[in-house]
XYZ file of C-alpha atoms in Angstrom:
683
model
C 0.947 11.722 8.779
C 4.141 13.765 8.553
C 5.893 15.778 11.262
C 8.197 18.727 10.837
C 11.135 16.543 11.740
C 10.963 15.106 8.229
C 11.920 18.460 6.813
C 15.172 18.339 8.851
C 16.138 14.967 7.432
C 15.268 12.801 10.435
C 12.597 10.142 10.040
C 10.546 9.566 13.198
C 9.605 6.004 14.077
C 6.131 5.090 12.835
C 3.518 4.959 15.606
C 2.053 1.635 16.502
C -1.645 1.124 15.615
C -2.670 1.401 19.270
C -0.561 4.491 20.003
C -2.694 7.493 21.035
C -2.262 10.697 19.020
C -0.697 13.481 21.102
C -2.825 16.394 22.160
C -2.246 19.571 20.223
C -1.232 22.566 22.277
C 1.253 25.321 22.947
C 3.440 24.765 25.975
C 6.209 27.288 25.531
C 6.402 30.998 26.127
C 5.309 33.287 23.330
C 8.784 34.848 23.234
C 10.030 31.650 21.623
C 7.787 32.288 18.594
C 8.879 34.824 16.016
C 6.285 36.375 13.746
C 7.953 34.690 10.786
C 7.309 31.299 12.406
C 3.535 31.773 12.579
C 1.582 29.611 10.167
C -0.602 31.544 7.735
C -4.350 30.902 8.067
C -6.470 30.840 4.933
C -10.112 31.928 4.844
C -10.888 30.387 1.455
C -10.406 26.666 1.783
C -9.721 24.175 4.536
C -6.004 23.627 4.838
C -3.752 21.552 7.031
C -3.162 23.220 10.380
C 0.192 22.819 12.168
C 0.576 23.270 15.909
C 3.981 23.653 17.580
C 5.049 22.148 20.887
C 8.677 21.323 21.847
C 7.582 18.446 24.061
C 5.036 16.813 21.790
C 5.294 15.405 18.298
C 3.837 17.995 15.892
C 0.782 16.650 14.168
C -1.275 17.978 11.248
C -4.854 18.962 12.138
C -7.396 18.752 9.322
C -10.600 19.705 11.151
C -11.549 22.857 13.096
C -13.384 20.911 15.727
C -10.193 19.114 16.703
C -8.509 22.359 17.750
C -7.905 22.229 21.455
C -8.964 24.921 23.873
C -5.314 25.457 24.837
C -4.455 26.250 21.228
C -7.414 28.608 20.928
C -6.354 30.431 24.074
C -2.822 30.787 22.762
C -4.075 32.153 19.432
C -6.162 34.747 21.210
C -3.347 35.625 23.606
C -0.850 36.080 20.821
C -3.272 38.037 18.686
C -4.164 40.478 21.452
C -0.687 40.892 22.986
C 1.109 41.357 19.689
C -1.531 43.819 18.555
C -0.977 45.846 21.711
C 2.850 45.571 21.614
C 4.647 48.933 21.543
C 6.353 50.435 18.520
C 8.129 48.125 16.105
C 7.270 45.016 18.131
C 3.658 45.188 17.026
C 2.547 42.337 14.771
C -1.098 42.110 13.668
C -0.822 38.844 11.745
C -2.565 36.702 14.350
C -4.940 39.538 15.224
C -6.118 39.732 11.615
C -6.571 35.962 11.533
C -8.870 36.229 14.538
C -10.893 38.921 12.832
C -11.167 36.833 9.666
C -12.269 33.769 11.578
C -14.934 35.593 13.570
C -16.189 37.416 10.470
C -16.954 34.273 8.476
C -20.527 34.127 7.193
C -22.448 31.738 9.433
C -24.148 30.202 6.414
C -20.947 29.405 4.548
C -19.183 26.066 4.642
C -15.991 27.694 5.900
C -17.522 29.194 9.029
C -16.266 27.823 12.344
C -18.649 25.499 14.140
C -20.582 26.497 17.214
C -18.361 24.190 19.275
C -15.227 25.990 18.148
C -16.800 29.420 18.601
C -17.511 28.542 22.232
C -13.777 28.029 22.768
C -13.020 31.383 21.198
C -15.703 33.063 23.303
C -14.138 31.632 26.463
C -10.646 32.620 25.358
C -11.631 36.177 24.384
C -13.623 36.578 27.593
C -10.485 35.611 29.540
C -8.606 38.471 27.840
C -11.455 40.989 28.163
C -9.402 43.294 30.381
C -6.968 43.786 27.471
C -9.621 44.617 24.839
C -9.690 48.338 25.541
C -7.596 49.043 22.430
C -8.924 46.090 20.439
C -12.033 47.759 19.042
C -12.156 45.694 15.848
C -11.988 42.439 17.768
C -14.777 43.576 20.102
C -16.860 44.649 17.094
C -16.303 41.279 15.414
C -17.622 39.489 18.501
C -20.633 41.833 18.697
C -21.442 40.976 15.084
C -21.461 37.230 15.709
C -24.815 35.515 14.972
C -25.448 34.349 18.526
C -29.224 34.511 19.063
C -29.900 31.287 17.126
C -27.249 29.067 18.709
C -27.615 26.655 21.627
C -28.229 27.775 25.203
C -24.609 27.238 26.273
C -23.301 29.578 23.590
C -25.966 32.168 24.399
C -24.943 32.056 28.055
C -21.261 32.499 27.152
C -22.099 35.383 24.853
C -24.213 37.261 27.412
C -21.453 36.755 29.983
C -18.941 38.229 27.545
C -21.159 41.265 26.921
C -21.369 41.864 30.647
C -17.621 41.451 31.129
C -16.824 43.751 28.210
C -19.210 46.468 29.396
C -17.915 46.230 32.961
C -14.254 46.364 31.987
C -14.627 48.995 29.243
C -17.674 51.226 29.482
C -16.828 52.830 26.135
C -18.131 49.685 24.415
C -21.561 49.953 26.052
C -23.126 52.120 23.272
C -22.024 49.596 20.628
C -23.344 46.696 22.710
C -26.764 48.298 23.101
C -26.919 49.279 19.439
C -26.195 45.708 18.374
C -28.946 44.403 20.654
C -31.556 47.018 19.700
C -30.952 46.420 15.986
C -32.470 42.939 16.364
C -35.835 44.431 17.325
C -36.295 46.023 13.914
C -34.792 43.208 11.858
C -34.323 39.647 13.055
C -34.199 37.225 10.087
C -35.663 33.813 10.765
C -32.570 32.299 9.078
C -30.512 33.168 12.174
C -32.437 30.434 13.976
C -31.584 27.821 11.352
C -27.781 27.686 11.567
C -26.000 24.514 10.517
C -25.234 22.211 13.433
C -27.415 24.219 15.838
C -30.872 23.395 17.201
C -33.707 25.296 15.536
C -34.704 28.524 17.279
C -37.917 30.377 16.456
C -38.070 34.159 16.318
C -39.797 34.433 19.693
C -37.006 32.448 21.361
C -34.388 34.663 19.724
C -36.200 37.840 20.776
C -36.394 36.518 24.327
C -32.632 35.974 24.338
C -32.045 39.581 23.269
C -34.290 40.794 26.093
C -32.412 38.547 28.525
C -29.123 40.151 27.517
C -30.562 43.657 27.952
C -32.022 42.776 31.329
C -28.700 41.353 32.588
C -26.808 44.426 31.416
C -29.294 46.808 33.034
C -28.980 44.921 36.290
C -25.184 44.609 36.404
C -23.760 47.606 34.520
C -24.601 51.126 35.789
C -23.934 52.802 32.439
C -26.313 50.479 30.587
C -29.443 52.576 31.152
C -28.174 55.736 29.471
C -26.683 53.738 26.601
C -29.959 51.890 26.084
C -31.943 55.136 25.857
C -29.560 56.473 23.205
C -29.669 53.187 21.299
C -33.481 53.118 21.363
C -33.563 56.489 19.638
C -30.697 55.765 17.267
C -32.030 52.393 16.076
C -35.648 53.531 15.704
C -36.752 52.548 12.159
C -36.921 55.378 9.645
C -39.593 56.251 7.093
C -38.278 53.676 4.621
C -38.728 50.735 6.996
C -41.565 48.308 6.470
C -44.695 48.519 8.560
C -43.893 45.166 10.173
C -40.407 46.137 11.314
C -41.614 49.589 12.413
C -44.380 48.270 14.669
C -42.316 45.258 15.769
C -39.556 47.541 17.039
C -42.011 49.545 19.124
C -43.616 46.433 20.574
C -40.243 45.341 21.884
C -39.642 48.797 23.330
C -42.834 48.361 25.329
C -41.611 44.927 26.376
C -38.432 46.562 27.698
C -40.608 48.996 29.635
C -42.200 45.993 31.354
C -38.979 44.841 33.043
C -37.311 48.265 33.218
C -39.979 50.509 34.778
C -37.443 53.300 35.208
C -37.425 53.591 31.402
C -41.180 53.412 30.875
C -41.635 57.181 30.740
C -38.783 57.577 28.253
C -40.035 54.749 26.045
C -43.647 55.900 25.902
C -42.522 59.457 25.193
C -40.353 58.217 22.319
C -43.152 56.129 20.772
C -45.702 58.940 21.121
C -43.322 61.538 19.714
C -42.613 59.402 16.636
C -46.350 58.773 16.207
C -47.056 62.504 16.219
C -44.235 63.112 13.740
C -45.701 60.596 11.298
C -49.213 61.991 11.792
C -48.047 65.541 11.046
C -46.030 64.358 8.031
C -49.110 62.683 6.582
C -51.094 65.916 6.779
C -48.253 67.855 5.179
C -47.793 65.263 2.434
C -51.481 65.381 1.568
C -51.450 69.162 1.438
C -48.279 69.208 -0.674
C -49.854 67.093 -3.384
C -51.059 69.253 -6.215
C -54.831 69.211 -6.546
C -54.865 67.474 -9.925
C -52.192 64.982 -8.914
C -53.936 64.251 -5.624
C -57.286 63.656 -7.297
C -55.709 61.421 -9.932
C -53.548 59.437 -7.534
C -56.175 58.918 -4.860
C -58.356 57.239 -7.464
C -55.741 54.529 -7.995
C -55.679 51.468 -5.818
C -52.250 50.445 -4.679
C -52.859 46.751 -5.210
C -54.510 44.649 -7.861
C -58.177 43.843 -7.641
C -58.856 41.529 -4.755
C -55.515 42.207 -3.110
C -54.818 44.409 -0.106
C -53.379 47.855 -0.725
C -50.298 47.139 1.386
C -49.004 43.596 1.739
C -47.993 42.520 5.205
C -44.909 40.386 5.697
C -45.083 37.235 7.726
C -43.326 37.116 11.068
C -40.744 34.718 9.661
C -39.892 36.859 6.667
C -36.264 37.752 5.995
C -37.314 40.550 3.645
C -36.517 44.020 4.877
C -38.659 46.007 2.477
C -41.962 45.720 0.667
C -41.458 44.115 -2.711
C -43.247 46.077 -5.409
C -42.673 46.538 -9.087
C -40.741 49.699 -9.817
C -41.628 49.758 -13.513
C -43.096 53.012 -14.826
C -43.465 54.472 -11.324
C -43.752 58.228 -11.540
C -42.582 60.620 -8.860
C -46.163 61.322 -7.777
C -46.972 57.618 -7.599
C -43.884 57.036 -5.466
C -44.950 59.834 -3.122
C -48.396 58.289 -2.802
C -46.850 54.883 -2.121
C -44.745 56.392 0.662
C -47.824 58.169 1.986
C -49.725 54.885 2.183
C -46.801 53.340 4.041
C -46.826 56.162 6.602
C -50.556 55.719 7.149
C -50.072 51.985 7.719
C -47.314 52.692 10.255
C -49.499 55.182 12.105
C -52.406 52.741 12.108
C -50.246 49.899 13.457
C -48.677 52.102 16.126
C -52.051 53.330 17.379
C -53.423 49.791 17.486
C -50.411 48.770 19.578
C -50.780 51.720 21.976
C -54.507 51.136 22.467
C -53.714 47.521 23.333
C -50.914 48.545 25.695
C -52.821 51.193 27.635
C -56.141 49.338 27.957
C -55.299 47.024 30.911
C -53.202 49.701 32.634
C -55.929 52.350 32.577
C -59.166 50.398 32.708
C -58.010 47.973 35.384
C -55.545 50.222 37.175
C -55.967 52.474 40.222
C -58.228 55.520 40.279
C -57.480 58.320 37.865
C -55.338 60.591 40.008
C -53.119 57.639 41.007
C -53.039 55.936 37.625
C -49.539 56.452 36.270
C -50.466 55.264 32.784
C -53.325 57.744 32.404
C -51.283 60.563 33.902
C -48.527 59.705 31.431
C -51.040 59.833 28.596
C -52.242 63.269 29.678
C -48.660 64.481 29.875
C -47.899 63.255 26.354
C -51.081 64.893 25.106
C -50.001 68.283 26.458
C -46.375 67.892 25.348
C -46.573 66.240 21.928
C -50.131 66.155 20.604
C -51.737 69.475 21.556
C -49.061 71.753 20.033
C -49.271 69.964 16.660
C -52.004 69.574 14.071
C -52.441 65.824 14.223
C -55.353 63.858 12.806
C -55.388 60.573 14.735
C -52.857 60.538 17.591
C -55.265 62.443 19.855
C -57.785 59.597 19.836
C -55.744 57.834 22.500
C -56.732 60.465 25.047
C -60.223 60.725 23.501
C -60.845 57.027 24.140
C -59.314 56.644 27.583
C -60.729 59.909 28.913
C -64.183 58.385 28.516
C -63.501 55.160 30.392
C -64.263 56.696 33.805
C -65.955 59.950 34.923
C -62.770 60.797 36.815
C -60.783 60.533 33.582
C -63.236 62.881 31.886
C -62.845 65.391 34.687
C -59.041 65.281 34.586
C -58.899 65.762 30.825
C -61.368 68.640 30.942
C -59.400 70.246 33.753
C -56.192 69.976 31.762
C -57.759 71.612 28.700
C -59.306 74.386 30.798
C -56.020 74.979 32.590
C -54.131 75.317 29.300
C -56.817 77.438 27.684
C -56.886 80.035 30.460
C -53.243 79.953 31.501
C -51.847 83.437 30.755
C -48.292 82.168 30.370
C -49.241 79.690 27.631
C -48.823 80.649 23.981
C -51.849 81.827 22.026
C -51.815 78.778 19.758
C -51.772 76.408 22.740
C -54.701 78.226 24.343
C -56.722 78.175 21.127
C -55.990 74.491 20.565
C -57.010 73.686 24.142
C -60.404 75.351 23.558
C -60.864 73.400 20.344
C -59.912 70.100 21.993
C -62.276 70.620 24.906
C -65.184 71.592 22.655
C -64.592 68.660 20.313
C -64.251 66.227 23.225
C -67.493 67.344 24.883
C -69.381 67.416 21.573
C -68.170 64.078 20.255
C -67.586 61.980 23.386
C -70.420 59.458 23.418
C -69.753 58.297 26.991
C -69.765 61.711 28.640
C -72.543 62.066 31.183
C -75.070 64.901 31.013
C -73.663 66.266 34.267
C -70.162 66.475 32.766
C -71.491 68.276 29.693
C -73.415 70.777 31.819
C -70.498 71.463 34.138
C -68.048 72.102 31.325
C -70.540 74.175 29.338
C -71.291 76.317 32.385
C -67.580 76.923 33.008
C -67.073 78.024 29.412
C -70.036 80.372 29.628
C -68.593 81.928 32.794
C -65.279 82.574 31.061
C -67.113 83.966 28.033
C -68.961 86.449 30.240
C -65.752 87.415 32.030
C -64.087 88.164 28.708
C -67.098 90.158 27.475
C -67.200 92.356 30.573
C -63.453 92.939 30.260
C -63.248 93.654 26.518
C -66.571 95.211 25.501
C -66.092 98.686 27.068
C -63.056 99.414 24.877
C -64.019 97.345 21.830
C -64.520 99.023 18.438
C -66.149 95.909 17.038
C -65.306 92.342 16.100
C -61.547 91.792 15.944
C -60.041 88.297 15.933
C -56.486 89.473 16.367
C -57.173 91.354 19.603
C -59.799 89.067 21.155
C -58.891 85.687 19.664
C -59.305 83.729 22.907
C -62.758 85.247 23.476
C -63.885 84.062 20.045
C -62.325 80.641 20.606
C -64.427 80.208 23.762
C -67.530 81.497 21.957
C -67.025 79.050 19.098
C -66.516 76.221 21.583
C -69.828 77.088 23.237
C -71.676 77.226 19.897
C -70.163 73.927 18.759
C -71.023 72.109 21.982
C -74.572 73.487 21.852
C -75.103 72.101 18.339
C -74.175 68.583 19.446
C -75.224 68.422 23.102
C -78.211 70.764 23.431
C -80.253 67.851 24.775
C -77.990 67.682 27.832
C -78.576 71.393 28.470
C -82.349 70.928 28.744
C -83.715 70.426 32.255
C -87.340 69.792 31.272
C -90.367 71.572 29.860
C -90.860 75.295 30.382
C -94.552 74.589 31.124
C -94.549 71.070 32.494
C -97.643 68.912 32.373
C -98.194 65.600 34.139
C -96.174 62.940 32.360
C -93.699 65.342 30.786
C -90.944 64.018 32.995
C -91.016 60.750 31.034
C -90.646 62.469 27.662
C -87.363 63.109 25.896
C -86.335 66.519 24.654
C -87.253 65.522 21.104
C -90.680 64.328 22.293
C -91.295 67.646 24.019
C -90.412 69.465 20.818
C -92.733 67.213 18.831
C -95.538 68.102 21.274
C -94.900 71.801 20.726
C -93.544 72.359 24.229
C -90.960 75.026 24.997
C -87.854 73.671 26.667
C -86.450 74.731 30.020
C -82.726 75.340 29.783
C -79.898 75.055 32.258
C -79.975 78.253 34.338
C -77.802 81.022 32.956
C -77.158 79.414 29.560
C -79.652 81.399 27.510
C -78.848 84.696 29.214
C -75.091 84.331 28.749
C -75.376 83.503 25.058
C -77.825 86.292 24.392
C -75.609 88.935 26.019
C -72.557 87.846 24.065
C -74.246 87.373 20.708
C -75.718 90.899 20.912
C -72.505 92.450 22.260
C -70.220 94.817 20.378
C -67.704 91.979 20.104
C -70.149 90.271 17.715
C -68.889 86.639 17.960
C -71.217 85.475 15.167
C -69.160 87.529 12.722
C -65.760 86.115 13.710
C -66.618 82.494 14.538
C -66.553 79.968 11.702
C -69.495 80.646 9.330
C -70.291 76.924 9.087
C -70.708 76.606 12.852
C -72.566 79.907 13.176
C -75.038 78.924 10.461
C -75.724 75.537 12.033
C -76.166 77.113 15.470
C -78.608 79.678 14.076
C -80.799 76.998 12.499
C -80.828 74.747 15.581
C -81.374 77.606 18.031
C -84.300 78.851 15.943
C -85.848 75.372 15.658
C -85.558 74.866 19.419
C -87.039 78.314 20.078
C -83.876 79.026 22.056
C -82.631 82.171 20.282
C -83.360 83.912 16.997
C -80.157 85.250 15.460
C -80.878 85.375 11.735
C -81.377 89.119 11.906
C -77.834 89.465 13.249
C -76.532 87.266 10.463
C -78.210 89.506 7.900
C -76.633 92.571 9.459
C -73.277 90.857 9.557
C -73.386 90.448 5.782
C -72.763 94.196 5.599
C -70.035 94.112 8.243
C -66.542 94.005 6.793
C -63.673 92.790 8.904
C -60.284 94.444 8.660
C -57.026 94.013 10.525
C -57.812 95.688 13.831
C -61.385 96.865 13.307
C -64.669 96.322 11.470
C -66.796 98.605 9.365
C -70.298 98.509 7.897
C -71.002 99.184 4.225
C -73.991 101.322 3.277
C -74.771 101.621 -0.375
C -71.236 100.684 -1.315
C -69.649 103.184 1.093
C -68.099 102.515 4.470
C -69.139 104.264 7.645
C -65.482 104.213 8.746
C -63.092 106.279 6.687
C -61.844 103.862 4.024
C -63.274 102.272 0.917
C -63.583 98.528 0.371
C -60.950 97.573 -2.181
C -60.951 94.921 -4.864
C -58.340 93.060 -2.830
C -60.735 92.940 0.143
C -63.401 91.341 -2.004
C -60.939 88.940 -3.636
C -59.222 87.698 -0.508
C -62.388 87.614 1.553
C -62.606 87.446 5.310
C -61.669 83.839 5.946
C -58.277 84.803 7.362
C -60.021 87.221 9.739
C -62.389 84.556 11.060
C -61.785 81.526 13.245
C -60.964 78.231 11.648
C -63.413 75.417 12.288
C -60.754 73.226 13.893
C -62.170 70.461 16.062
C -59.700 67.592 16.426
C -62.033 64.676 17.162
C -63.516 64.271 13.720
C -64.439 60.798 12.428
C -61.735 58.142 12.790
C -61.103 55.991 9.727
C -57.835 54.081 10.194
C -58.846 50.513 9.287
C -56.814 48.485 11.774
C -57.138 50.581 14.932
C -60.614 52.060 14.528
C -62.109 49.133 16.426
C -60.839 50.718 19.654
C -62.944 53.871 19.271
C -66.117 52.299 17.938
C -68.925 53.351 20.224
C -66.913 56.280 21.625
C -68.068 58.702 18.976
C -71.200 60.864 19.141
C -72.561 61.138 15.607
C -74.334 64.224 14.326
C -78.084 64.151 14.963
C -80.621 66.827 14.071
C -83.379 67.826 16.510
C -86.710 66.053 15.996
C -88.731 67.628 13.205
C -85.847 69.667 11.823
C -85.125 69.186 8.144
C -81.595 69.420 6.825
C -81.272 72.030 4.097
C -79.522 69.543 1.920
C -80.570 70.294 -1.632
C -77.033 71.347 -2.327
C -75.535 69.160 0.362
C -77.108 66.026 -1.074
C -75.414 66.656 -4.389
C -72.132 67.202 -2.570
C -72.630 64.017 -0.553
C -73.329 62.003 -3.699
C -70.200 63.429 -5.263
C -68.200 62.697 -2.107
C -69.516 59.139 -1.991
C -68.531 58.544 -5.596
C -65.058 59.854 -4.815
C -64.776 57.828 -1.627
C -65.447 54.626 -3.551
C -62.167 55.121 -5.377
C -59.999 56.057 -2.414
C -57.356 53.637 -1.161
C -58.295 52.102 2.175
C -55.358 53.696 3.996
C -56.325 57.232 2.888
C -60.101 56.891 2.922
C -61.610 60.140 4.204
C -58.307 61.526 5.450
C -58.906 65.273 5.040
C -56.441 67.418 3.160
C -56.854 70.075 5.861
C -58.043 70.220 9.431
C -61.004 72.465 8.634
C -64.302 70.650 9.096
C -67.960 71.521 9.120
C -70.142 71.165 12.156
C -72.206 68.431 10.562
C -69.276 66.330 9.374
């Protein structure tokens, strides 16, 4: 061992074998040290470290772990104070050394040990009040791999975060961003640091939540910063399904211990779900027909392998590993489309799981915050958009209790007949209510009758208001009237059995027979009072709803109504074949001429009348997402023909066989996802 005295020509006496080595430290004021006297620290190889003390023999230190806490404190003090010195007195040499030390890769052999890092954490925490202008040093500490170290280090780190946020609120956004980033990507290797006890991913996640909880409790500005960080760190479209769903699961975990953020968190998750759902529909529509048909016939994985591989919870991979050889642009788009579907499926499965105990075991409907929140998100995010699957959350939970059914129906009715609401919102509300009543398997007959009767009352109110001045069927002027009429026709096709109150000419024992049995016995059915009269008046009115409503629904209604001996409307349908719709009015052709002063043009015949008729949009069509569909099994009312009625399926059977052959080649994630929202009544 050699001291600095040797360099001055004086040889110190050799220490005896039992003499204790002096403690390394800095005892003098920093003003005694010039910047030129500071030893240079190397980040590439371990070198001899020299500590200066006028009262102690200077010794050479050859191991990081032997560095005393006093020396560490002095290094930090010098680094911070000289960095903050005014003008020409500023010297960042020691400051840069601190940054280099804290930035060492935890997996490298040159990284400081956990024991030494604890000393630096204590020393930096002691100078936290001076870190306001030391942004790089604060960032270096925030980037430290702390979640996989021992409990003592974790405690010191969380204390530092709290001290830093309390002393300098400007660092709070960075603190929250660093914590939230772990929820999307937390490599298992962070729990296997050299010299540290093993820490599993669940333990590391718990430590992150502990830090967030402490900050929320002790720092007033933490809440707003956390909300911004949640949005900013939300995984994008390129993230893997695992990281995407994992991030949202931890958001819901935050909502458990921060109830003041529950509304914000659920709104964020639902909004992102709707965005992905809408993107999927747009992506499918944007695919060219030939490309879509060709690509949908290709499985994404090899035979016997799943279409999308799931990563294990301990994976350090941040993206799905797939071969990029000979991948065309269309194939890449389809791959991204599959990934979006998987994300939507995983998110819905998570939300079904989250809401189930809160709604099914919670207080009654009007006091159930979770269900009220779900209704609010439906009106705010889902209803205004053309989603395909997000709406099944409210479809499922609105059937769990009769009170939930009533509240959902009331919300749809309120939106549909609210004058201040936009036309699209009102039309969508009608479609949602009709689809819910038609398809909800757990709706009681009383609920169906009540809602149907309310719709018929509104239909009659509209007819009495519009018919006196009507020149004929006109979707643009009377769109809401036709939306209500189509809702009534659609509900009738699915739930006519609930509208029957018995036999028109009852015999003893009829009360034990079903509606289908009564039909099989040739009995006429007795209908809910007012139903038949209201439909007859409107169908035969000048507004002519059978001309404007979707032809698929009108045709199905005509066949069922005739089979049930409810109404005969085929004569009106024949007349309507000669009725031509135009923007603002209708006209009837007679021998190729129009009764109203214009001639039918070639453009009229080419474009057709589809754009002048209602779209058959009913949101609760069959649900096919593979992972989350288990939640809605049993909720769905399948199409069922009346007893004795034959489906005119000569053509349909060929179409079904063709569809089945196509479906066999569809990837699981896209199976039966429609390219548009238009559906037939018997889908």
